[in-house]
XYZ file of C-alpha atoms in Angstrom:
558
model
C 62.833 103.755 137.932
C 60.194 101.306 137.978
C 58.513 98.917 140.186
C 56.837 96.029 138.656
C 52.940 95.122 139.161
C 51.454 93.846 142.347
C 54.300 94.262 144.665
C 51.640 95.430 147.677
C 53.703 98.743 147.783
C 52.831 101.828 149.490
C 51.754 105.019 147.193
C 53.286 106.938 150.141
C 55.593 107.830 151.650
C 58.217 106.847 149.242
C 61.160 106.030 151.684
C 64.440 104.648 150.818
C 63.403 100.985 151.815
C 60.143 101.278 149.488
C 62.325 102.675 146.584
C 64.446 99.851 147.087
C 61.927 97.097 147.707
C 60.807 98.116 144.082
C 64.036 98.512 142.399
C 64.644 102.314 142.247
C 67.761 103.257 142.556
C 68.192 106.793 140.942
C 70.837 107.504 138.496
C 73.659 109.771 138.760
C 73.696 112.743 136.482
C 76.765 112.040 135.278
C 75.575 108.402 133.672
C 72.302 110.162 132.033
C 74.384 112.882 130.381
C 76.815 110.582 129.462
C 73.898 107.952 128.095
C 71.827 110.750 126.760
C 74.484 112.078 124.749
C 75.680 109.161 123.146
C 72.127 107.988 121.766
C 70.113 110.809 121.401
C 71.843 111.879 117.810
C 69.201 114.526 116.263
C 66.972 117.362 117.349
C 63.993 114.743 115.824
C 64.700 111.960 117.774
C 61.880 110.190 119.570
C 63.049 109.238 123.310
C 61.188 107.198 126.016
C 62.729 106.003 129.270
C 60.362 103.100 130.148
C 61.097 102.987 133.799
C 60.986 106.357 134.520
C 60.863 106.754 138.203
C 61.221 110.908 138.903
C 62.371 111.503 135.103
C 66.517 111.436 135.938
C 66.738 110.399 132.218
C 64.000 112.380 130.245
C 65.366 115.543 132.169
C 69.087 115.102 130.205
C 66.849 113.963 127.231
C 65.323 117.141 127.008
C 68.530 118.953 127.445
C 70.161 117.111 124.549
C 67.509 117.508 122.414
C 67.750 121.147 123.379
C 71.156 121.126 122.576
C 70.781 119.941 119.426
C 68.063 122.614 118.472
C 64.775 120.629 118.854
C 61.950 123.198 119.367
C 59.447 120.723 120.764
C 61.389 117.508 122.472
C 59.635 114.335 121.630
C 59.650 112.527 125.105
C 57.375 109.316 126.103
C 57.821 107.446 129.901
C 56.227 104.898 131.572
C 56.428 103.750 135.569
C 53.923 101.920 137.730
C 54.340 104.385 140.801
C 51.875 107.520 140.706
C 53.831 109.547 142.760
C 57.015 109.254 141.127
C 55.251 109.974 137.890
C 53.809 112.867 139.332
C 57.395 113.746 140.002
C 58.606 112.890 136.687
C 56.306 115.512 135.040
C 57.201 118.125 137.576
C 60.372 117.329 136.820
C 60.107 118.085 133.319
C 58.018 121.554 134.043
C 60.949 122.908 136.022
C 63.278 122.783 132.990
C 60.268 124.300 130.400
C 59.589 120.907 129.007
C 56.747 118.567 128.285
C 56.525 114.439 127.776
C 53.796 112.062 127.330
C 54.480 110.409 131.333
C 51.471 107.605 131.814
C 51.135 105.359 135.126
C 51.581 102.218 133.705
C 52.750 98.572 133.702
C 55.721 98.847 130.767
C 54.614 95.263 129.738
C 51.000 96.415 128.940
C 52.046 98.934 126.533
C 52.897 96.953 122.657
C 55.952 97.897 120.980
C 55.679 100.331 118.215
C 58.926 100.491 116.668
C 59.353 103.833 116.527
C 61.590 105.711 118.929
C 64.987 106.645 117.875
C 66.563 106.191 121.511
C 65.814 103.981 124.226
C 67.324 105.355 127.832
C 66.908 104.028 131.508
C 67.739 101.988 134.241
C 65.101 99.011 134.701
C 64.652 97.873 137.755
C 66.293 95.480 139.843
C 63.728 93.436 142.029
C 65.040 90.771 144.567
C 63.600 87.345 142.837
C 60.836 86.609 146.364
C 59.350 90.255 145.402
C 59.215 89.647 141.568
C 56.493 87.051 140.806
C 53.072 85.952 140.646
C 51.079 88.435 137.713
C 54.109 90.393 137.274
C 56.364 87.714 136.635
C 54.087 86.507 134.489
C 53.600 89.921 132.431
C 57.105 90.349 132.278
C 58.381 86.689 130.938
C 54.712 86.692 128.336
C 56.079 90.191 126.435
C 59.555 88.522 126.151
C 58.287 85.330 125.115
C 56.497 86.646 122.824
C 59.374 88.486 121.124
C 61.217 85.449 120.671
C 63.084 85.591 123.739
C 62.204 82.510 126.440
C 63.795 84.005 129.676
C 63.543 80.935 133.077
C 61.546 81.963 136.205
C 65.033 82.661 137.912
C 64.790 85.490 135.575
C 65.102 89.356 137.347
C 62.668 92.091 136.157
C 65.758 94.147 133.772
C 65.796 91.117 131.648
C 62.444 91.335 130.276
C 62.999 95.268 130.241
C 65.806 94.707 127.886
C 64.077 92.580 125.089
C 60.884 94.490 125.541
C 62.752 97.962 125.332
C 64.408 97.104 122.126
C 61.348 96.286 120.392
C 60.478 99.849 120.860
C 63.360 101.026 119.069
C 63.495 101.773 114.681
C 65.867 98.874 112.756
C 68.608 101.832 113.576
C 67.506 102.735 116.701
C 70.133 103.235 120.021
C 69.557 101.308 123.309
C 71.402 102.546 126.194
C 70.533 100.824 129.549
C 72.225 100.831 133.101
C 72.149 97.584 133.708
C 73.681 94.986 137.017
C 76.772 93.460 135.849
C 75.172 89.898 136.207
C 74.496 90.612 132.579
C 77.558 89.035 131.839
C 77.519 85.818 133.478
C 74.307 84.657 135.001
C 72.528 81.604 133.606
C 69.084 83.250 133.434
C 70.623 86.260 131.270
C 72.151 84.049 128.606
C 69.094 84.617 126.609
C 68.973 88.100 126.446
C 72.858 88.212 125.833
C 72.379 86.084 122.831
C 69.550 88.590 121.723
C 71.681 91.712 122.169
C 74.061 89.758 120.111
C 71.473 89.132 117.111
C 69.617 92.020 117.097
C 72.438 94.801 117.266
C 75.363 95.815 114.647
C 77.115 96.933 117.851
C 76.587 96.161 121.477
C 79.381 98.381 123.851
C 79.935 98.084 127.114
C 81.128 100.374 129.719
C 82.325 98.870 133.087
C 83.756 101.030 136.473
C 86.235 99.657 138.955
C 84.788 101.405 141.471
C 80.485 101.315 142.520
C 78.708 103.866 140.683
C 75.597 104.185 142.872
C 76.320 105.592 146.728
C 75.163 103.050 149.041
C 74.793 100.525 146.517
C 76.231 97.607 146.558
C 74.967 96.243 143.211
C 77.927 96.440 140.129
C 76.591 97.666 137.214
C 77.586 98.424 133.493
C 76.506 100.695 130.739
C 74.959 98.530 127.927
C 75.163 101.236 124.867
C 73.730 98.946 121.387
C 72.840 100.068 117.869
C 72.166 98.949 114.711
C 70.529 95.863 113.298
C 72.293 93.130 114.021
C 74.193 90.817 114.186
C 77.040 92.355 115.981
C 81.035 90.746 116.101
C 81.161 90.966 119.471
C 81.478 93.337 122.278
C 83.256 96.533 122.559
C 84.540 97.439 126.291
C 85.591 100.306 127.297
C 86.452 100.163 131.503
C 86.989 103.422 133.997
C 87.441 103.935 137.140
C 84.255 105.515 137.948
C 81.182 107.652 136.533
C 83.332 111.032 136.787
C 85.618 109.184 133.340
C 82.505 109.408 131.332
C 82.985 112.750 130.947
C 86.362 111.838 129.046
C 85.305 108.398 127.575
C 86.336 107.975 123.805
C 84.433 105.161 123.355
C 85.373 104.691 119.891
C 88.690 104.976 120.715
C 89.224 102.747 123.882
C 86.566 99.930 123.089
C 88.672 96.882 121.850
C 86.182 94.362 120.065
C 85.952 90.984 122.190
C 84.519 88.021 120.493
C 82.117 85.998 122.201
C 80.390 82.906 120.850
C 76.767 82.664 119.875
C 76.128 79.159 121.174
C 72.470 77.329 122.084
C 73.808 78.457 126.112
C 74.359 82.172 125.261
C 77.879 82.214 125.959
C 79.110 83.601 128.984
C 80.987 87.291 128.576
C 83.159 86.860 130.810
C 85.667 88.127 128.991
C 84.592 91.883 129.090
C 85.124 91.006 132.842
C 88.521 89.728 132.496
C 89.222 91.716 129.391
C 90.468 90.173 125.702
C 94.400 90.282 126.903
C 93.795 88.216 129.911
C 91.899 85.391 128.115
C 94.691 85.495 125.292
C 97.173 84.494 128.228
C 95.008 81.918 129.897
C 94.903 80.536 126.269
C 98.670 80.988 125.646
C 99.284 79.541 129.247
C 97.363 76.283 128.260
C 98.903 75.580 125.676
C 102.562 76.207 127.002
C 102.062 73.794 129.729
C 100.565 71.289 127.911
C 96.851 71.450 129.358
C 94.391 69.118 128.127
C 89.986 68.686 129.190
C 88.454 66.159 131.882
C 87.108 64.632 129.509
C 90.612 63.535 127.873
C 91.050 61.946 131.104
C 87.778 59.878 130.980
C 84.053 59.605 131.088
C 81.979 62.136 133.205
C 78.564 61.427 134.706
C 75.923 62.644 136.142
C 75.261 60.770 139.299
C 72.124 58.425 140.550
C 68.658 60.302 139.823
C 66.687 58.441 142.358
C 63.248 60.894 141.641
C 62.493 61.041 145.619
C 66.275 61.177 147.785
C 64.734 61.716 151.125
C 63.010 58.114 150.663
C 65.669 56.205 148.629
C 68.851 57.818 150.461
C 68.833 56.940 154.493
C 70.730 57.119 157.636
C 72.597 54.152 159.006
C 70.222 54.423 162.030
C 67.095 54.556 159.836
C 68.103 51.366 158.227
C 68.746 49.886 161.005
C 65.140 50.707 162.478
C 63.432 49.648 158.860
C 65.726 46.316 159.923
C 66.527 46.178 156.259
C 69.336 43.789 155.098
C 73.175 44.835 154.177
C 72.439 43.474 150.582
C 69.392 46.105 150.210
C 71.666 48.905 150.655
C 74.875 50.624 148.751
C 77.033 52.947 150.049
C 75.888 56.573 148.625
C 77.841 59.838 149.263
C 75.267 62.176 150.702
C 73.276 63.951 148.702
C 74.875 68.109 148.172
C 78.731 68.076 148.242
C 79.803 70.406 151.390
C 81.515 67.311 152.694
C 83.797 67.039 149.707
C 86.168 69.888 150.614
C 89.025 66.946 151.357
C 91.082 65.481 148.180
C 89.654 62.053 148.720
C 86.172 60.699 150.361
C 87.865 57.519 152.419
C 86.034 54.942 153.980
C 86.842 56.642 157.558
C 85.054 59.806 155.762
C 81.919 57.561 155.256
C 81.906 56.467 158.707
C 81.670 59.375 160.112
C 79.309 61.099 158.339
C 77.195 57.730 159.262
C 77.752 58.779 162.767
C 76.273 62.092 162.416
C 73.413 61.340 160.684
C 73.581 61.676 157.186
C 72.029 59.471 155.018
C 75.049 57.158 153.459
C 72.542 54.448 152.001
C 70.683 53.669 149.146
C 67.828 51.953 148.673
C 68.383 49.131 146.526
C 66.324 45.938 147.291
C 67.705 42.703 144.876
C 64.772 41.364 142.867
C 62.920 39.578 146.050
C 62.761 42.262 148.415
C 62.908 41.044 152.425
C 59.611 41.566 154.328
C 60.952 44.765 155.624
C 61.611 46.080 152.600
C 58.343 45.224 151.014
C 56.865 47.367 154.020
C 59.253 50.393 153.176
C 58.145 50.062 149.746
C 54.545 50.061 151.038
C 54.860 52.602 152.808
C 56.558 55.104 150.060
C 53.561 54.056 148.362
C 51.580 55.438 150.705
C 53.598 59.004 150.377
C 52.806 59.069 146.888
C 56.719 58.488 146.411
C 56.200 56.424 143.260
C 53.963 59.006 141.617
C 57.010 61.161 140.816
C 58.169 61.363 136.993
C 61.182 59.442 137.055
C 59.535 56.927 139.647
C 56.883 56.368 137.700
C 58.674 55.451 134.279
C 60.568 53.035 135.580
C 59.277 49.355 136.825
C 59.526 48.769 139.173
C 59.624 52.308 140.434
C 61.574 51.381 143.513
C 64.513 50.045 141.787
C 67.114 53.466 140.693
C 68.979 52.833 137.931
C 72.281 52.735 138.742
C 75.593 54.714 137.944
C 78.532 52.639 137.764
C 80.837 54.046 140.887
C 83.059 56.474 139.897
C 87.012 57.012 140.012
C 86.791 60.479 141.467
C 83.337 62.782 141.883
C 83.315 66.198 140.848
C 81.453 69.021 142.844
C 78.507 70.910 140.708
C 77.239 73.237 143.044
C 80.325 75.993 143.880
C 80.475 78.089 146.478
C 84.255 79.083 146.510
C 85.941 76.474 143.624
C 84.806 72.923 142.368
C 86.536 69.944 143.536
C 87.538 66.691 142.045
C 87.941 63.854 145.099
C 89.068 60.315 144.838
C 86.156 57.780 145.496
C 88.732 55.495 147.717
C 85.777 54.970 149.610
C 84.020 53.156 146.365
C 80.524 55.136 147.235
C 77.731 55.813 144.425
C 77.156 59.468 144.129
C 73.747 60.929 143.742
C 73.187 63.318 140.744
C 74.143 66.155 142.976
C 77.786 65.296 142.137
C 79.577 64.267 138.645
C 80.994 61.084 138.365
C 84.060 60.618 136.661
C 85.578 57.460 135.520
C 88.883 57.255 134.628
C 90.520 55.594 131.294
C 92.042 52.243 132.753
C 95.507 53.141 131.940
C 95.646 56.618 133.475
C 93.821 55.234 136.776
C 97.401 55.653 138.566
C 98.299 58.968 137.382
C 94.546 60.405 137.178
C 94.206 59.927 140.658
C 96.682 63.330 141.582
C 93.851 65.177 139.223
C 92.449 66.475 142.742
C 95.615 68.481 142.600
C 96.106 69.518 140.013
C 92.496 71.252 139.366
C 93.144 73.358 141.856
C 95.802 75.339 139.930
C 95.088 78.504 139.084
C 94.863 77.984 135.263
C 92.396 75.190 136.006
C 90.082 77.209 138.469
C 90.210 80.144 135.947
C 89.183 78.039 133.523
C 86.257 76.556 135.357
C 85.110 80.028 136.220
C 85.003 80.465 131.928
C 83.581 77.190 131.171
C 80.666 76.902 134.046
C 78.072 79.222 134.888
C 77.308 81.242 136.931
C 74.377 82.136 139.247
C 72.576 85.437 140.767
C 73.244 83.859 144.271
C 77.029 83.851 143.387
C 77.232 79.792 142.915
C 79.157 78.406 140.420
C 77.085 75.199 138.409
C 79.397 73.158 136.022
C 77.177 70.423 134.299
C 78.563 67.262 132.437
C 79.210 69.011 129.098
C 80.785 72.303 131.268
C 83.061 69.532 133.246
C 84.271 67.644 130.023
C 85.698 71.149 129.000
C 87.703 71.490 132.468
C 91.537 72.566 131.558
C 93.851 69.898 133.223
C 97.029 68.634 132.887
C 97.242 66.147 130.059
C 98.623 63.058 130.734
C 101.527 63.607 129.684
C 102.097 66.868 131.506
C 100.930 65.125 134.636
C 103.238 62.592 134.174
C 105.911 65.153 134.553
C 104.642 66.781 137.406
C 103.583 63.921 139.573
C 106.504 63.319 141.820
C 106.177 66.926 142.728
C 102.774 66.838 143.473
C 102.620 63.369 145.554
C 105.310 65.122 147.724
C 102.505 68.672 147.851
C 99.562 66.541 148.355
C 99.947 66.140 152.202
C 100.738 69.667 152.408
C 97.297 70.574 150.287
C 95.172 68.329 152.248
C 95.985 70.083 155.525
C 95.708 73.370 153.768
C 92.070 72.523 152.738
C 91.122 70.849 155.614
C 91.996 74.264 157.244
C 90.117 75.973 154.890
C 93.183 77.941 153.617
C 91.555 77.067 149.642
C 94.092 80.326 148.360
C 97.088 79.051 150.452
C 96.690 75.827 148.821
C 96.307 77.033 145.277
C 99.655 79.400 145.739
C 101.763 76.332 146.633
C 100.228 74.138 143.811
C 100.839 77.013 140.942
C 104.277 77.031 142.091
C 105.243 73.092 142.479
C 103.345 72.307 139.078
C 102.919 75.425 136.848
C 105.818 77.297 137.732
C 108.542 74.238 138.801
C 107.110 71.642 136.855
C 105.437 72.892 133.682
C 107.895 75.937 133.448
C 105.140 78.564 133.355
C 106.696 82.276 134.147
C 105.967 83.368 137.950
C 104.896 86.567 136.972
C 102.051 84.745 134.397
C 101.181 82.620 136.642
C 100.223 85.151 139.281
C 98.101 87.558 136.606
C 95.960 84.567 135.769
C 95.896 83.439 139.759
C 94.871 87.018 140.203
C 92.178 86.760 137.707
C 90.716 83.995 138.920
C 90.486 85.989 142.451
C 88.762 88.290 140.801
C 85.939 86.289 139.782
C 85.983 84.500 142.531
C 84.969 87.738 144.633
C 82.752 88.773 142.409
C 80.684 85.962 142.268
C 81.088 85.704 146.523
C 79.795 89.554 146.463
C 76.512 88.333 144.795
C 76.068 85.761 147.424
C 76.428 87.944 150.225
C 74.389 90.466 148.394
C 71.692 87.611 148.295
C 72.062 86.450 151.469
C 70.873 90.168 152.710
């Protein structure tokens, strides 16, 4: 392994909380056999492991190439720490062997195009430890191969575009890599380049962790070829020890994924082709329709400066601004909306503890007090933000007509739709969504019904996903939501205005998966005439990633 440039790291001594400060986790034998094996294909082939850390992969490179008769193994490696390059060459001495090992930042070095095989585990930095020249380094070399990664970008991305460039138009890539590959926002760039540039792109994913004492998933990103590739081919074990078994040929069904302008999720090799098949199936036999068959969805108010325009009841009463300078406004973030419905009682008390439930809006001949406000924001430098400054004048927000029922972006555990009975404006923390006229009635049990498990599956698919385990669903995400269509609804709704009591207290006890249970089996199950057993795979499913993306929070959070 690697460590990326200007970390402040110690040369010495390398403990286990330097190695992981840096990203060096060392790789089981069993995955660089394994790895080795599969893309190093001719006693000829050139191999370089550009994160080489103590040489774990140029060892089994050199006893592949061995085993294939190579007289002279032709072996190139790269890492940023001295010692563990020092190591790496040792390494390769022990076993009779020699490779050209050099101390230096992988993104300094230009892609040649000539190795055969591409093997290694890039590091995996924490995002505070990966920036200033290094981030920099990193997200120039994959810019400049096409490949735009965002600053929430981790250190392996860049070491995947940049490591393929390396490679000969036939060339094999074969990576350990953290399973966020599949479904973070920041990788959906790289996924759609693995995509392009490869004939064939396999992954192989474990039930169980592969490194001791790591908490980190990862999978085994084996691509070859020039591209494009169908899809992905995944092949899943229990742990490292099937590799020596795998017949990845043999046991890697092809999954289709879409090559969209978001780099489509794969979530898919996570759930695997059958289970998306049902979802599908199940959607279809119960008559699910999208949000946005339901009606129009918004982003909310973008004020360009909340902390001024939003305020407490007890700030406005201080500013002594007028009730006809001020509309009701849902606090900004959406932790409160956890109920089915935001009431008017709701409002009130988060008034009495503080939060800021108004919004600035002076009519065209602001009161004295307001005019002072204003002044003062002025003096903040409040108007010199973008969307402040574009509009005139800059203290008026355009406004979002008030919504039927607001939908939670930011996820934590599951997004929520809740009815607006208290009439607020929502800030564009929160989606608004506004009801077709004639559905108004039946739309408003929609709460419910999205938190079915076919629904909250089908969020986890359609909205993306984040390192720190949150789920983001923007407007064009939360059009695609799988509901009940009207009609289906209309079937179901005497059964689920006799649940909803039930499912409020549930969720105001926090019991989200005690809640969900009951609702698959009044409307899926009772209402829709789904199959029990169906029903529980896909509620099962959506469990799964559900933990998985909770797992990455915690792992955050540490």
């Amino acid at each position: 392994m690697t460590s990326p440039p200007d970390l402040g790291l110690p040369a010495a001594p390398d403990t286990d909380a330097a190695r992981k400060s840096r990203g060096a986790f060392f790789t089981p034998a069993a995955l660089t056999r394994f790895m080795c094996a599969w893309a190093i294909r001719s006693p000829t082939d050139a191999v370089l492991e550009p994160s080489c850390g103590d040489a774990a992969f140029l060892v089994a490179a050199a006893e592949r190439l061995r085993e294939l008769g190579a007289a002279r193994p032709r072996l190139r490696g790269y890492d940023l720490h001295a010692p563990s390059v020092a190591a790496a060459r040792a390494a390769l001495t022990d076993i009779g062997a020699v490779g050209a090992i050099e101390a230096r930042d992988f993104f300094a070095v230009d892609a040649s195009a000539s190795i055969d095989a591409v093997v290694g585990n890039p590091p995996y930095v924490r995002f505070h430890a990966f920036s200033g020249d290094a981030r920099a380094s990193a997200l120039a070399r994959a810019h400049a191969h096409g490949v735009k990664l965002s600053q929430l970008a981790n250190v392996w991305a860049a070491f995947v575009v940049h490591a393929a460039h390396f490679l000969r138009p036939d060339g094999r890539l074969a990576l350990v890599l953290p399973a966020v590959l599949l479904t973070v926002n920041y990788a959906a760039p790289v996924r759609r380049f693995l995509i392009r540039r490869f004939a064939r792109v396999r992954l192989v994913m474990f039930r169980e962790r592969v490194f001791p004492g790591v908490l980190e998933e990862v999978v085994l990103l084996l691509a070859e070829g020039r591209g494009p590739a169908p899809g992905l081919e995944v092949t899943r074990l229990t742990n490292a020890s099937d590799l020596a078994d795998a017949e990845l040929d043999a046991a890697a069904p092809t999954v289709r994924v879409a090559d969209d302008d978001g780099g489509a999720k794969w979530t898919a090799a996570l759930l695997g082709a059958a289970t998306i098949a049902e979802h599908r199936a199940l959607l279809r036999q119960a008559d699910f329709a999208a949000l946005r068959d339901w009606g129009a969805v918004e982003l909310g108010i973008v004020t360009g400066g909340n902390k001024f325009f939003t305020l407490s009841a007890a700030q406005a009463e201080r500013l002594g601004l007028r009730d006809d300078e001020l509309l009701p406004v849902s606090p900004s973030g959406s932790r409160h909306l956890r109920d089915l419905e935001l009431s008017a009682a709701d409002l009130r008390a988060l008034a009495s503890r503080g939060r800021a439930t108004r919004l600035f809006y002076p009519p065209g001949d602001p009161s004295p007090q307001a005019l002072a406000y204003i002044r003062d924001g002025e003096a903040r430098g409040v108007h010199r933000a973008y969307k402040c400054r574009i509009r005139a004048p800059w203290w008026r927000v355009p406004l979002v007509e008030v919504a039927d029922l607001l939908l939670t972006y930011m996820n934590g555990d599951a997004p929520r739709l809740v009815a607006n009975v208290a009439g607020v404006h929502v800030l564009n923390s929160v989606h608004g969504v506004r009801l077709r006229p004639e559905l108004r009635e039946l739309g408003a049990l929609l709460p419910v019904a999205l938190l079915s498990s076919l629904s909250l599956l089908g969020a986890e698919l359609v909205g993306r996903s984040y390192g720190g385990g949150i789920l983001k669903i923007e407007p064009s995400e939360a059009r695609r939501l799988p509901l009940p269509s009207p009609a289906g609804l209309a079937r179901a709704q005497q059964a689920l205005r006799e649940l909803r009591p039930q499912v409020a207290d549930l969720l105001r006890q926090g019991a989200l998966e005690r809640a969900v249970e009951a609702i698959d089996e009044r409307l899926l199950v009772r209402s829709l005439g789904l199959e029990r057993g169906a029903v529980r795979a896909i509620h099962e499913a959506w469990l799964d990633l559900k933990a998985r993306r909770a797992a990455r929070a915690r792992r955050v959070r540490r």
